[in-house]
PDB file of C-alpha atoms in Angstrom:
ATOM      1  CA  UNK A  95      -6.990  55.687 -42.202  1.00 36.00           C
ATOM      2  CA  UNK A  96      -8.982  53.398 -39.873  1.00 39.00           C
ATOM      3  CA  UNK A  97      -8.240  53.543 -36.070  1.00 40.00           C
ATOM      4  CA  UNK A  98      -6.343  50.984 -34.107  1.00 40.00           C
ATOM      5  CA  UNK A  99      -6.993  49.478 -30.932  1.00 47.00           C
ATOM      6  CA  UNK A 100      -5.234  47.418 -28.757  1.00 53.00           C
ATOM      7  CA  UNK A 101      -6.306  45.067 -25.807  1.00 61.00           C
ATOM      8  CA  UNK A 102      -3.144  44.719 -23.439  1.00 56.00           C
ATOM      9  CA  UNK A 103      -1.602  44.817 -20.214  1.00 57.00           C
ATOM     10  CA  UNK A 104       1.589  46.512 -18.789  1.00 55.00           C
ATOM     11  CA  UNK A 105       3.938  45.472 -15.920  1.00 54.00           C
ATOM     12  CA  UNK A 106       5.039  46.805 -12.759  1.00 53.00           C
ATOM     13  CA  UNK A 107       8.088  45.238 -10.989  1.00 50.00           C
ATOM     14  CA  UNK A 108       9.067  45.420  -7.788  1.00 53.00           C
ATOM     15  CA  UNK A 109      11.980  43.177  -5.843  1.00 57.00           C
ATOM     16  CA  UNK A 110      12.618  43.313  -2.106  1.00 57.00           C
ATOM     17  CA  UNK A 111      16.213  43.880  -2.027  1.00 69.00           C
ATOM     18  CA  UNK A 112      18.833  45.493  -3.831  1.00 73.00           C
ATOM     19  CA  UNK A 113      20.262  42.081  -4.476  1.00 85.00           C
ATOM     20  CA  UNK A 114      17.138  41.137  -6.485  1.00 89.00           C
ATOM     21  CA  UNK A 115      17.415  42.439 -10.205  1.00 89.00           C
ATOM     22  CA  UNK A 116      14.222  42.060 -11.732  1.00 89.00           C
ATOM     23  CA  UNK A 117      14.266  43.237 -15.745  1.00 90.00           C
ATOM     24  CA  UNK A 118      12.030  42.666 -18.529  1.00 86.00           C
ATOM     25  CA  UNK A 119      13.999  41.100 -21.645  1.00 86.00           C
ATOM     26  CA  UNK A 120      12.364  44.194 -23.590  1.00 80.00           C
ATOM     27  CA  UNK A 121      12.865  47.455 -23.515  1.00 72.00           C
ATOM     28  CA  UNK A 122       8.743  48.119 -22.874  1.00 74.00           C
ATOM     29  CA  UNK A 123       6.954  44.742 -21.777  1.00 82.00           C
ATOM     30  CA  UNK A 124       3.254  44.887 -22.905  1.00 88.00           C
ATOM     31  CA  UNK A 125       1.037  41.487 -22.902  1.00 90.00           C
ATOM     32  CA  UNK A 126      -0.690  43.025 -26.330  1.00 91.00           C
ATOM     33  CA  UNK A 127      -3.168  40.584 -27.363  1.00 93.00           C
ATOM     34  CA  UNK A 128      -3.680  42.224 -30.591  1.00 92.00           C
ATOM     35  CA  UNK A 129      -0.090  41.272 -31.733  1.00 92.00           C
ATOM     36  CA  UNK A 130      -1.865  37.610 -31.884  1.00 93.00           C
ATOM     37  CA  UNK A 131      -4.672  38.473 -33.239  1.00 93.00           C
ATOM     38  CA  UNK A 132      -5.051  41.796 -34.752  1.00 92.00           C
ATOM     39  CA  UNK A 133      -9.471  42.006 -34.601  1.00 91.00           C
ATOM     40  CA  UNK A 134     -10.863  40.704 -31.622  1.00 92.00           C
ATOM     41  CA  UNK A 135     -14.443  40.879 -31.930  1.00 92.00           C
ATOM     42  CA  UNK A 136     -17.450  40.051 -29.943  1.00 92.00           C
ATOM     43  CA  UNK A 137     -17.229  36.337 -28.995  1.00 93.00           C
ATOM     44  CA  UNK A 138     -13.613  36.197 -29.134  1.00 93.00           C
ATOM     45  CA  UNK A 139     -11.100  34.081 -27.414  1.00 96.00           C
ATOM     46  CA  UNK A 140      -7.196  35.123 -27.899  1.00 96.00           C
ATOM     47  CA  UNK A 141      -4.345  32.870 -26.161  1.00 97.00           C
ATOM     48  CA  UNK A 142      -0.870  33.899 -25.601  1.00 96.00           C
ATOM     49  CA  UNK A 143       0.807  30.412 -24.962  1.00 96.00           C
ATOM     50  CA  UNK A 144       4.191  30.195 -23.172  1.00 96.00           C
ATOM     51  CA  UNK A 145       6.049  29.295 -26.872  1.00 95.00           C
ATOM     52  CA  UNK A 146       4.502  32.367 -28.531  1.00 95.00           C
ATOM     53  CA  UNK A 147       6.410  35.455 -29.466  1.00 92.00           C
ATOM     54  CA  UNK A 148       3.731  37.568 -26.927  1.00 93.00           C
ATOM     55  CA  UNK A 149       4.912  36.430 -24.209  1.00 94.00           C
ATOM     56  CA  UNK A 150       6.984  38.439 -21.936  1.00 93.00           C
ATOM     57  CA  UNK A 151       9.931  36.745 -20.515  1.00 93.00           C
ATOM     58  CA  UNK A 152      11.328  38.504 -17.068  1.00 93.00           C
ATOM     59  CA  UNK A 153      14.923  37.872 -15.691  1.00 92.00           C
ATOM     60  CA  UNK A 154      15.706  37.660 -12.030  1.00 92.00           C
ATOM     61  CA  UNK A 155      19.349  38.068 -10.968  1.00 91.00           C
ATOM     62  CA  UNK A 156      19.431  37.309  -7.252  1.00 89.00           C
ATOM     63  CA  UNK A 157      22.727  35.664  -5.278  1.00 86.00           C
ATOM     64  CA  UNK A 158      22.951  31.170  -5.659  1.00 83.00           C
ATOM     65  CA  UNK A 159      21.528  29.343  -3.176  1.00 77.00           C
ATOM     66  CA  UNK A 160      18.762  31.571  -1.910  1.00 81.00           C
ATOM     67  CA  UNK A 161      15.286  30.866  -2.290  1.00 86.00           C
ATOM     68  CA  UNK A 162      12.986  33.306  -4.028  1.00 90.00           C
ATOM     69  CA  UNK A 163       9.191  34.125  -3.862  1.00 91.00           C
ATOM     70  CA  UNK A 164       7.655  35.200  -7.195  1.00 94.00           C
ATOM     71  CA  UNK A 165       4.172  36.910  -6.664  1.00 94.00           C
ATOM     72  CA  UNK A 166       1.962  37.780  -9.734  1.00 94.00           C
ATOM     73  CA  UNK A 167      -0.643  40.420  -8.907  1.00 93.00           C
ATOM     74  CA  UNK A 168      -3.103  40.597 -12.012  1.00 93.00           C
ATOM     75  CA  UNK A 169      -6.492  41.605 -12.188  1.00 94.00           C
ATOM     76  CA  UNK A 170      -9.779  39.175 -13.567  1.00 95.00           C
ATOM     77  CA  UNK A 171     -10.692  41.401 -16.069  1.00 95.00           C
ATOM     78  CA  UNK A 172      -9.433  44.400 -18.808  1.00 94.00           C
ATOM     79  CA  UNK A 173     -11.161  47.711 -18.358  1.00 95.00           C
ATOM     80  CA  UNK A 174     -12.681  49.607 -21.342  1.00 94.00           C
ATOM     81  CA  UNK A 175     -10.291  52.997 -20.906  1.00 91.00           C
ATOM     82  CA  UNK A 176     -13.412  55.387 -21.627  1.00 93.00           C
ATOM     83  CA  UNK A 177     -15.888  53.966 -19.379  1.00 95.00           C
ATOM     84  CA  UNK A 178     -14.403  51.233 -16.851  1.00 93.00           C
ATOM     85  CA  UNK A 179     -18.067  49.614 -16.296  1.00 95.00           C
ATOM     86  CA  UNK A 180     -17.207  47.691 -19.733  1.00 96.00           C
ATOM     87  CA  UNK A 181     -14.878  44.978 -19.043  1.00 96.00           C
ATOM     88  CA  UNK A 182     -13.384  41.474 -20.919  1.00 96.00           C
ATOM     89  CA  UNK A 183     -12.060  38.442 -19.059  1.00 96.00           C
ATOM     90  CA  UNK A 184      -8.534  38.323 -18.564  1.00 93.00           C
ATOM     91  CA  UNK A 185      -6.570  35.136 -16.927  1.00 95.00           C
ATOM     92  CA  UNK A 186      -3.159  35.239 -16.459  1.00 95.00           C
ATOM     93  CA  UNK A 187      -0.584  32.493 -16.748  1.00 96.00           C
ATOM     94  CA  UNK A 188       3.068  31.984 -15.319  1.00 96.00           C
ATOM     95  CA  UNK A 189       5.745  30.098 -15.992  1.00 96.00           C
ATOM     96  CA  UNK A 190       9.488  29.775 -14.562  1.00 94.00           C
ATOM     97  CA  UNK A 191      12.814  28.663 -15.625  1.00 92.00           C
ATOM     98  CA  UNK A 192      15.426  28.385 -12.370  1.00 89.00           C
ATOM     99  CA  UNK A 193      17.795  25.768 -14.473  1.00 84.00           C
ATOM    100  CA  UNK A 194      20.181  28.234 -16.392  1.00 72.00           C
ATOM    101  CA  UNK A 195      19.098  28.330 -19.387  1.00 73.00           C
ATOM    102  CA  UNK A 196      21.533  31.028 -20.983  1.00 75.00           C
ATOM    103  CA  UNK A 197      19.040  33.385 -22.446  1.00 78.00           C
ATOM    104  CA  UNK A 198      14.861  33.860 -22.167  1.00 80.00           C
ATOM    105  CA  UNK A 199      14.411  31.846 -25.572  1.00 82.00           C
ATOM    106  CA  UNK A 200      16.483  28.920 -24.563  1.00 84.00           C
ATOM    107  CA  UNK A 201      14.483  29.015 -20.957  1.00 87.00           C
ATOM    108  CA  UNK A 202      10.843  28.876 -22.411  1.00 91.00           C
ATOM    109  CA  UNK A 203      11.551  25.546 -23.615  1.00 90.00           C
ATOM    110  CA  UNK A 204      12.695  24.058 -20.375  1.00 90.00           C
ATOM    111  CA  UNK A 205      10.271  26.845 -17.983  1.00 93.00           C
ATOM    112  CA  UNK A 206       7.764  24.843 -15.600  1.00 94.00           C
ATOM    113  CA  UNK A 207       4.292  26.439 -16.321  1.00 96.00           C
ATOM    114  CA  UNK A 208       2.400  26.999 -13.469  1.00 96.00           C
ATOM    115  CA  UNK A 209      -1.451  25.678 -12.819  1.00 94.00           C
ATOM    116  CA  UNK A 210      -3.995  28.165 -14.112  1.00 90.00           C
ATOM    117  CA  UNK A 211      -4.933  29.974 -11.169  1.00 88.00           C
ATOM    118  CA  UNK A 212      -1.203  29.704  -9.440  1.00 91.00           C
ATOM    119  CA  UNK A 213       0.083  32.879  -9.244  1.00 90.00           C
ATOM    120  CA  UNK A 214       3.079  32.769  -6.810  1.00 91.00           C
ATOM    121  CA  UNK A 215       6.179  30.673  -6.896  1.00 93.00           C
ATOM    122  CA  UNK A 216       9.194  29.800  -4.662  1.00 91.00           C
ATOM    123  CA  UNK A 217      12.331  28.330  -6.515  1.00 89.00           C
ATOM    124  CA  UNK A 218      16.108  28.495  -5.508  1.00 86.00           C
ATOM    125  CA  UNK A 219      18.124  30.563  -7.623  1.00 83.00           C
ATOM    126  CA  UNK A 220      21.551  28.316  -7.930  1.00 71.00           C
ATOM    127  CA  UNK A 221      23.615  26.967 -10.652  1.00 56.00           C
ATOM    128  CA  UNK A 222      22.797  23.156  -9.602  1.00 55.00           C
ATOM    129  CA  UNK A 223      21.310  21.218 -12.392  1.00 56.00           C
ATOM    130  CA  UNK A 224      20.944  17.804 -10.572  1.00 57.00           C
ATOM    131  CA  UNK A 225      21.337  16.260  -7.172  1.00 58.00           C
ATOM    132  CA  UNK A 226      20.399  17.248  -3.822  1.00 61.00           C
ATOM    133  CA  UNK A 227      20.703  21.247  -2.642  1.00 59.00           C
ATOM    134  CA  UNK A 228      23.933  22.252  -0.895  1.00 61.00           C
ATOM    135  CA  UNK A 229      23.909  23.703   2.720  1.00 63.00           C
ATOM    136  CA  UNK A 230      21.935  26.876   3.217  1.00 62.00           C
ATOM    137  CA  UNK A 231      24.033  30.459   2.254  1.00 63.00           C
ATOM    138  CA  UNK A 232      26.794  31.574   5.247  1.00 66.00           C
ATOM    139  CA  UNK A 233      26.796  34.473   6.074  1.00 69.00           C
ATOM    140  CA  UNK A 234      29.439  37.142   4.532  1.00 66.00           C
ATOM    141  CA  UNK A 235      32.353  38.530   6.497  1.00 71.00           C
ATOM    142  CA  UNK A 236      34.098  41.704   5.088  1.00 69.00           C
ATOM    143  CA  UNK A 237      33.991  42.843   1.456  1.00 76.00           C
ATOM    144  CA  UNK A 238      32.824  39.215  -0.095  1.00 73.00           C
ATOM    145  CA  UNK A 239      30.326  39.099  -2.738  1.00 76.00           C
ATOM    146  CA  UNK A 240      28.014  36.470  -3.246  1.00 74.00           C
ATOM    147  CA  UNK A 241      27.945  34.813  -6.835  1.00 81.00           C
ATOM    148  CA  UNK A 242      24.788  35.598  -8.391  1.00 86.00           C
ATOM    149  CA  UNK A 243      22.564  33.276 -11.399  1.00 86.00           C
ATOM    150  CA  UNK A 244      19.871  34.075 -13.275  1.00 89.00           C
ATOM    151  CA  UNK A 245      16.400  33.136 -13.462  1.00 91.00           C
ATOM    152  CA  UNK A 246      13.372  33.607 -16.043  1.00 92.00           C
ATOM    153  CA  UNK A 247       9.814  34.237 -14.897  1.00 94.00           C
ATOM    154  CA  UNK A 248       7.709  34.069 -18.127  1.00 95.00           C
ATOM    155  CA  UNK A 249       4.117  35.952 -18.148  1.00 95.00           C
ATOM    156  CA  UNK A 250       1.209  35.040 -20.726  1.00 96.00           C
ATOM    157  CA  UNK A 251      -2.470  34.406 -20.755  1.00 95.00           C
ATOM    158  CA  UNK A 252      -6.179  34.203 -21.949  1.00 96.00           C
ATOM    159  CA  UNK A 253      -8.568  37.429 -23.290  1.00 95.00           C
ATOM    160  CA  UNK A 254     -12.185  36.990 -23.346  1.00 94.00           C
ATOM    161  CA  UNK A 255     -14.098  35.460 -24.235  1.00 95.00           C
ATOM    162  CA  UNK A 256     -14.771  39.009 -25.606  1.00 94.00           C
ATOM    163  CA  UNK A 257     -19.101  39.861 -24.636  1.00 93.00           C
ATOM    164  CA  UNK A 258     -21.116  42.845 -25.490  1.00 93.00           C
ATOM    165  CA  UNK A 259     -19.067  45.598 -25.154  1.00 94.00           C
ATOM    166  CA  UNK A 260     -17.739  48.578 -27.015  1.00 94.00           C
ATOM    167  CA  UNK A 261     -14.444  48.811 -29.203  1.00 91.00           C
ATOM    168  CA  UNK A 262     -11.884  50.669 -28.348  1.00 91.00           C
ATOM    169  CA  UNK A 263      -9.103  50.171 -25.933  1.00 92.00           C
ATOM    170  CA  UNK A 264      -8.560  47.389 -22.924  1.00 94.00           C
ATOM    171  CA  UNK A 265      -6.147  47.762 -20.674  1.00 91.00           C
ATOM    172  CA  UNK A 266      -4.777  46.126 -16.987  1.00 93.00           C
ATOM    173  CA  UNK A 267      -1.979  46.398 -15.008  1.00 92.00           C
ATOM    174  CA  UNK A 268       0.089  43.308 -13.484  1.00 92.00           C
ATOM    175  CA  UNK A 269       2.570  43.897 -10.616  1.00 92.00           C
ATOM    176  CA  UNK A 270       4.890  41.223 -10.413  1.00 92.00           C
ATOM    177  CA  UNK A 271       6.892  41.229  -7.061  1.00 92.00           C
ATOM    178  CA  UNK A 272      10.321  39.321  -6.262  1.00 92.00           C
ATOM    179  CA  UNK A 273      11.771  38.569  -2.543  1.00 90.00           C
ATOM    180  CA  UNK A 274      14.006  36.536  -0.727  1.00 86.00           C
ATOM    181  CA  UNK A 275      11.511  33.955   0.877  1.00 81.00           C
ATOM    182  CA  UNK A 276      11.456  34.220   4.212  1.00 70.00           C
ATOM    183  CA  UNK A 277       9.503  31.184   5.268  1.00 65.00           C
ATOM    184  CA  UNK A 278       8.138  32.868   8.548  1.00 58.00           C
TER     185      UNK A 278
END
């Protein structure tokens, strides 16, 4: 039975308050660039566009009306696991839907994709589709809770291309960080 290999990348997620819920829409997100393409040889170039099925779809409960600060950490390249002098050129992409969309699927169609090289966003988290944005938050007094909405941060990307190296397994880690935006 011939071996299989797998170039991809896992997540870490991290939010700065315990009003932040970050979760993946899976149960285990992996960016697995061999789900695209299942031999990635020498020369290669693989793309996980926003619209595919590969790519991972976050959602970000936080309270209305408060801005948010979405920061991507992702390395340049995948590392060979069993020698991590052999590397392959990874870019990562980012995309956001802030409009209530309903679900992840419904939200890639409407999500604002990010430049290539943009790596951080700041977007309100509210339930206002159109107009101008409502006074800032006040603050709470006694045992009111804020009304929350739900965001979608979507992650995807570009392998390669693929050079000179040996098969076997590439892997990376991105850490993808949530926070109320300060604007210190």
């Amino acid at each position: 039975m011939p071996t299989s290999f797998a170039q991809r990348i896992s997540f870490s997620t991290w939010t700065g308050s315990d009003d932040i819920a970050l979760n993946s829409v899976i149960a285990a997100p992996e960016l697995n660039f061999n789900l695209k393409q299942p031999i990635i040889t020498s020369g290669t170039r693989v793309d996980i566009n926003l619209m595919d099925n590969q790519a991972i779809a976050f959602s970000i409960e936080a309270p209305e009306n408060f801005d948010l600060t979405v920061d991507v950490d992702a390395p340049l390249f995948m590392t060979f696991v069993d020698d991590p002098a052999f590397t392959i050129p990874f870019q990562v992409k980012m995309a956001y839907n802030n409009l209530l969309p309903g679900n992840e699927l419904a939200g890639k169609a409407g999500a604002i994709e990010l430049p290539v090289g943009f790596t951080n966003i700041t977007f309100p988290v509210n339930r206002r589709i159109a107009g101008a944005p409502g006074p800032p938050p006040t603050p709470l007094t006694g045992t009111e809770i804020r009304n929350k909405s739900t965001a979608y941060i979507y992650i995807y990307g570009s392998l390669g291309p693929v050079g000179a190296v040996p098969a076997g397994d590439y892997s990376a880690q991105i850490t993808i960080n949530v926070s109320f935006s300060s604007y210190d």
